[in-house]
CSV table of C-alpha atoms in Angstrom, one decimal:
chain,number,residue,atom,x,y,z
X,1,UNK,CA,-50.5,10.5,86.4
X,2,UNK,CA,-50.1,6.6,85.7
X,3,UNK,CA,-49.6,7.2,81.6
X,4,UNK,CA,-47.4,10.0,82.8
X,5,UNK,CA,-45.0,7.6,84.7
X,6,UNK,CA,-44.8,4.7,81.5
X,7,UNK,CA,-43.7,8.0,79.5
X,8,UNK,CA,-40.9,8.9,81.7
X,9,UNK,CA,-39.6,5.7,82.0
X,10,UNK,CA,-39.9,4.7,78.1
X,11,UNK,CA,-38.0,8.2,77.5
X,12,UNK,CA,-35.5,7.0,80.1
X,13,UNK,CA,-35.1,3.3,78.3
X,14,UNK,CA,-35.0,5.2,75.1
X,15,UNK,CA,-32.1,7.7,76.2
X,16,UNK,CA,-30.3,4.8,77.7
X,17,UNK,CA,-30.4,2.9,74.6
X,18,UNK,CA,-29.4,6.5,72.6
X,19,UNK,CA,-26.3,6.6,75.2
X,20,UNK,CA,-25.2,3.1,75.1
X,21,UNK,CA,-25.1,3.2,71.5
X,22,UNK,CA,-23.5,6.6,71.3
X,23,UNK,CA,-20.9,4.5,73.7
X,24,UNK,CA,-20.5,2.0,71.8
X,25,UNK,CA,-19.8,4.0,68.3
X,26,UNK,CA,-17.9,6.3,70.6
X,27,UNK,CA,-15.3,3.1,71.4
X,28,UNK,CA,-15.3,1.1,68.1
X,29,UNK,CA,-11.8,1.1,65.8
X,30,UNK,CA,-13.1,2.6,62.5
X,31,UNK,CA,-9.2,2.6,61.8
X,32,UNK,CA,-8.8,-0.9,62.2
X,33,UNK,CA,-7.6,-2.2,58.7
X,34,UNK,CA,-4.6,-3.1,56.6
X,35,UNK,CA,-3.8,-0.3,54.7
X,36,UNK,CA,-1.5,1.5,52.2
X,37,UNK,CA,2.1,3.6,53.6
X,38,UNK,CA,2.6,6.2,53.1
X,39,UNK,CA,-0.9,6.8,51.1
X,40,UNK,CA,-0.9,7.2,47.3
X,41,UNK,CA,0.4,10.8,46.7
X,42,UNK,CA,2.7,11.4,49.6
X,43,UNK,CA,6.0,11.1,49.5
X,44,UNK,CA,7.4,9.3,46.9
X,45,UNK,CA,3.9,7.5,46.3
X,46,UNK,CA,2.5,4.3,47.1
X,47,UNK,CA,2.5,2.3,44.8
X,48,UNK,CA,6.4,3.2,43.5
X,49,UNK,CA,6.8,2.2,39.8
X,50,UNK,CA,10.5,1.8,38.8
X,51,UNK,CA,11.3,0.7,35.1
X,52,UNK,CA,13.2,-2.7,34.4
X,53,UNK,CA,13.8,-2.5,30.8
X,54,UNK,CA,12.8,-4.4,28.5
X,55,UNK,CA,9.0,-2.8,28.8
X,56,UNK,CA,8.6,-4.4,32.0
X,57,UNK,CA,8.0,-2.6,35.0
X,58,UNK,CA,7.8,-3.0,39.1
X,59,UNK,CA,5.4,-1.6,41.3
X,60,UNK,CA,6.4,-1.2,44.8
X,61,UNK,CA,3.2,-1.7,47.6
X,62,UNK,CA,3.9,-0.6,51.2
X,63,UNK,CA,1.6,-2.1,53.6
X,64,UNK,CA,0.4,-1.8,56.9
X,65,UNK,CA,-1.3,-3.0,59.5
X,66,UNK,CA,-3.8,0.4,61.0
X,67,UNK,CA,-3.7,1.4,64.6
X,68,UNK,CA,-5.6,-2.0,67.3
X,69,UNK,CA,-5.4,-4.0,63.8
X,70,UNK,CA,-4.6,-8.1,63.9
X,71,UNK,CA,-4.2,-10.6,61.0
X,72,UNK,CA,-5.3,-14.3,61.7
X,73,UNK,CA,-5.1,-17.4,59.9
X,74,UNK,CA,-7.7,-16.4,56.9
X,75,UNK,CA,-7.6,-12.6,56.7
X,76,UNK,CA,-6.4,-11.1,53.2
X,77,UNK,CA,-5.5,-8.3,51.3
X,78,UNK,CA,-6.1,-7.5,47.6
X,79,UNK,CA,-5.3,-4.8,45.2
X,80,UNK,CA,-8.3,-5.1,43.1
X,81,UNK,CA,-8.5,-4.9,39.5
X,82,UNK,CA,-4.6,-4.8,39.3
X,83,UNK,CA,-4.4,-7.1,35.8
X,84,UNK,CA,-2.1,-9.7,36.0
X,85,UNK,CA,2.1,-9.5,37.2
X,86,UNK,CA,4.9,-11.4,35.4
X,87,UNK,CA,7.6,-14.0,36.8
X,88,UNK,CA,7.1,-14.2,40.6
X,89,UNK,CA,5.5,-11.7,43.2
X,90,UNK,CA,8.5,-10.5,46.1
X,91,UNK,CA,7.4,-10.3,49.2
X,92,UNK,CA,9.7,-8.8,52.2
X,93,UNK,CA,9.1,-7.8,55.8
X,94,UNK,CA,6.2,-9.7,58.1
X,95,UNK,CA,4.5,-10.1,54.8
X,96,UNK,CA,7.2,-12.4,53.5
X,97,UNK,CA,6.6,-14.8,56.5
X,98,UNK,CA,2.8,-16.6,55.9
X,99,UNK,CA,1.2,-14.3,52.9
X,100,UNK,CA,0.5,-16.2,50.1
X,101,UNK,CA,0.2,-14.4,46.8
X,102,UNK,CA,-2.7,-15.6,44.4
X,103,UNK,CA,-4.9,-14.3,41.8
X,104,UNK,CA,-8.7,-14.0,41.5
X,105,UNK,CA,-11.7,-12.1,39.7
X,106,UNK,CA,-13.6,-12.2,42.3
X,107,UNK,CA,-12.5,-10.7,45.2
X,108,UNK,CA,-14.7,-9.0,47.3
X,109,UNK,CA,-14.3,-8.5,50.9
X,110,UNK,CA,-14.1,-5.1,52.0
X,111,UNK,CA,-17.4,-4.0,51.3
X,112,UNK,CA,-16.9,-4.6,46.9
X,113,UNK,CA,-18.7,-5.7,44.8
X,114,UNK,CA,-18.8,-6.4,40.6
X,115,UNK,CA,-22.8,-5.5,39.7
X,116,UNK,CA,-22.3,-2.0,39.5
X,117,UNK,CA,-19.5,-0.1,37.6
X,118,UNK,CA,-20.8,2.7,38.4
X,119,UNK,CA,-20.8,2.1,42.6
X,120,UNK,CA,-18.3,2.0,45.4
X,121,UNK,CA,-16.0,-0.3,45.4
X,122,UNK,CA,-16.9,-1.9,41.8
X,123,UNK,CA,-14.5,-4.6,41.0
X,124,UNK,CA,-14.6,-6.2,36.9
X,125,UNK,CA,-15.0,-9.2,36.8
X,126,UNK,CA,-12.6,-9.3,34.1
X,127,UNK,CA,-9.7,-7.9,35.5
X,128,UNK,CA,-7.8,-10.6,37.8
X,129,UNK,CA,-7.2,-8.9,41.2
X,130,UNK,CA,-3.9,-9.7,43.1
X,131,UNK,CA,-4.8,-11.0,46.6
X,132,UNK,CA,-2.4,-11.6,50.0
X,133,UNK,CA,-3.8,-14.4,52.1
X,134,UNK,CA,-2.4,-15.2,56.1
X,135,UNK,CA,-1.9,-18.3,57.1
X,136,UNK,CA,-0.2,-18.3,60.6
X,137,UNK,CA,0.0,-17.2,64.0
X,138,UNK,CA,-2.0,-13.6,64.7
X,139,UNK,CA,-0.1,-10.4,64.1
X,140,UNK,CA,-1.3,-7.2,65.9
X,141,UNK,CA,-0.8,-4.3,65.8
X,142,UNK,CA,-1.5,-2.9,69.8
X,143,UNK,CA,-0.7,1.0,69.7
X,144,UNK,CA,-4.2,2.7,69.1
X,145,UNK,CA,-2.8,5.4,67.2
X,146,UNK,CA,0.5,4.6,65.3
X,147,UNK,CA,0.5,2.1,62.1
X,148,UNK,CA,2.7,-1.2,62.0
X,149,UNK,CA,4.4,-1.7,59.1
X,150,UNK,CA,4.7,-5.4,57.5
X,151,UNK,CA,6.3,-4.6,54.5
X,152,UNK,CA,5.8,-4.7,50.5
X,153,UNK,CA,4.8,-6.5,48.3
X,154,UNK,CA,6.7,-6.0,44.6
X,155,UNK,CA,4.5,-7.3,41.2
X,156,UNK,CA,6.2,-7.1,37.6
X,157,UNK,CA,4.0,-5.7,35.0
X,158,UNK,CA,4.6,-4.5,31.2
X,159,UNK,CA,2.4,-1.3,32.6
X,160,UNK,CA,3.5,1.9,33.5
X,161,UNK,CA,0.9,4.2,33.6
X,162,UNK,CA,-1.7,4.4,37.0
X,163,UNK,CA,-5.6,5.0,37.4
X,164,UNK,CA,-7.3,5.2,40.1
X,165,UNK,CA,-8.5,1.6,41.3
X,166,UNK,CA,-9.2,-0.2,45.2
X,167,UNK,CA,-7.3,-2.2,48.3
X,168,UNK,CA,-9.5,-4.2,49.8
X,169,UNK,CA,-9.0,-6.4,53.1
X,170,UNK,CA,-10.5,-8.8,55.7
X,171,UNK,CA,-9.0,-8.0,58.7
X,172,UNK,CA,-9.8,-8.2,62.7
X,173,UNK,CA,-9.9,-5.8,65.3
X,174,UNK,CA,-7.2,-5.1,68.4
X,175,UNK,CA,-8.4,-6.7,71.1
X,176,UNK,CA,-12.1,-8.4,70.5
X,177,UNK,CA,-10.8,-10.4,67.3
X,178,UNK,CA,-14.0,-9.0,65.6
X,179,UNK,CA,-14.2,-8.8,61.8
X,180,UNK,CA,-13.3,-6.2,59.9
X,181,UNK,CA,-13.5,-5.4,56.5
X,182,UNK,CA,-12.3,-2.4,54.4
X,183,UNK,CA,-11.6,-0.7,50.7
X,184,UNK,CA,-10.4,2.6,49.7
X,185,UNK,CA,-9.0,3.5,46.9
X,186,UNK,CA,-5.4,3.1,45.2
X,187,UNK,CA,-3.1,3.3,42.4
X,188,UNK,CA,-3.1,0.0,39.9
X,189,UNK,CA,-2.1,-0.5,36.3
X,190,UNK,CA,-4.0,1.6,33.4
X,191,UNK,CA,-4.3,-1.7,31.5
X,192,UNK,CA,-3.9,-5.7,32.4
X,193,UNK,CA,-1.3,-7.2,30.6
X,194,UNK,CA,-1.6,-7.7,26.5
X,195,UNK,CA,-2.4,-10.8,26.2
X,196,UNK,CA,-0.7,-14.2,23.9
X,197,UNK,CA,-1.4,-14.8,20.7
X,198,UNK,CA,-4.7,-16.4,20.2
X,199,UNK,CA,-5.5,-20.0,18.9
X,200,UNK,CA,-6.3,-20.9,15.1
X,201,UNK,CA,-9.7,-22.1,14.6
X,202,UNK,CA,-9.6,-25.6,13.7
X,203,UNK,CA,-11.4,-24.8,10.4
X,204,UNK,CA,-7.5,-23.9,9.7
X,205,UNK,CA,-5.5,-27.0,10.6
X,206,UNK,CA,-6.0,-28.5,6.9
X,207,UNK,CA,-4.6,-25.2,5.4
X,208,UNK,CA,-2.0,-25.3,7.8
X,209,UNK,CA,-1.3,-29.3,6.7
X,210,UNK,CA,-1.6,-28.7,3.1
X,211,UNK,CA,1.3,-25.4,3.8
X,212,UNK,CA,3.6,-27.7,5.4
X,213,UNK,CA,3.5,-29.9,2.5
X,214,UNK,CA,4.3,-27.7,0.5
X,215,UNK,CA,7.3,-26.3,2.4
X,216,UNK,CA,8.2,-29.7,2.8
X,217,UNK,CA,8.1,-30.7,-0.6
X,218,UNK,CA,9.8,-27.3,-1.7
X,219,UNK,CA,12.7,-27.8,1.0
X,220,UNK,CA,13.5,-31.4,-0.4
X,221,UNK,CA,13.4,-29.6,-4.4
X,222,UNK,CA,15.8,-27.6,-3.3
X,223,UNK,CA,18.3,-29.9,-1.3
X,224,UNK,CA,18.3,-32.2,-4.4
X,225,UNK,CA,19.2,-28.8,-6.7
X,226,UNK,CA,22.1,-28.4,-4.1
X,227,UNK,CA,23.3,-31.6,-3.5
């Protein structure tokens, strides 16, 4: 009878733990994240790609806070493998205050990894990521169901064709302040910016000096003829 009682108590304890775990899972805010809105492929799409003429294109990303999400100092959002931009990015809305833009090749928040190209959330370490980092008073979306627009990020590049890439972020749950990381698919340029002219190898420098001397000599002879 004593053994039976111990088994019953153990079963009750395990059942209680399972119920508590289920309640914890049920109350967690799985949608707490920095997101793109409207989703890719909906309405006009996100990003919106516009020709600027001369072979340049603007890529406009609309960014929002998901339900029950906060952004605190040090939190960040990245467009992974964007590949670089031209000029100065434009931030509008709440993004224009407290957010700074930088580039890195190894933004690995949100479950991203750069060791397995076939895996979920691969970040190519050879292609630049565009990162928004926040520094300021905490911004919170206190709604449990609605998104809260943060604004737009406009990047200029020479690419117009999109391919499937990633967004990734580090934010907070509201109101607990617990850390949250998130990744999702998003459109990025199909190719990074074209590389500039490559520097000539040092072995060719003496030859360039000779060519320059010949050119100067020829110019002097021509000048004498003209004079």
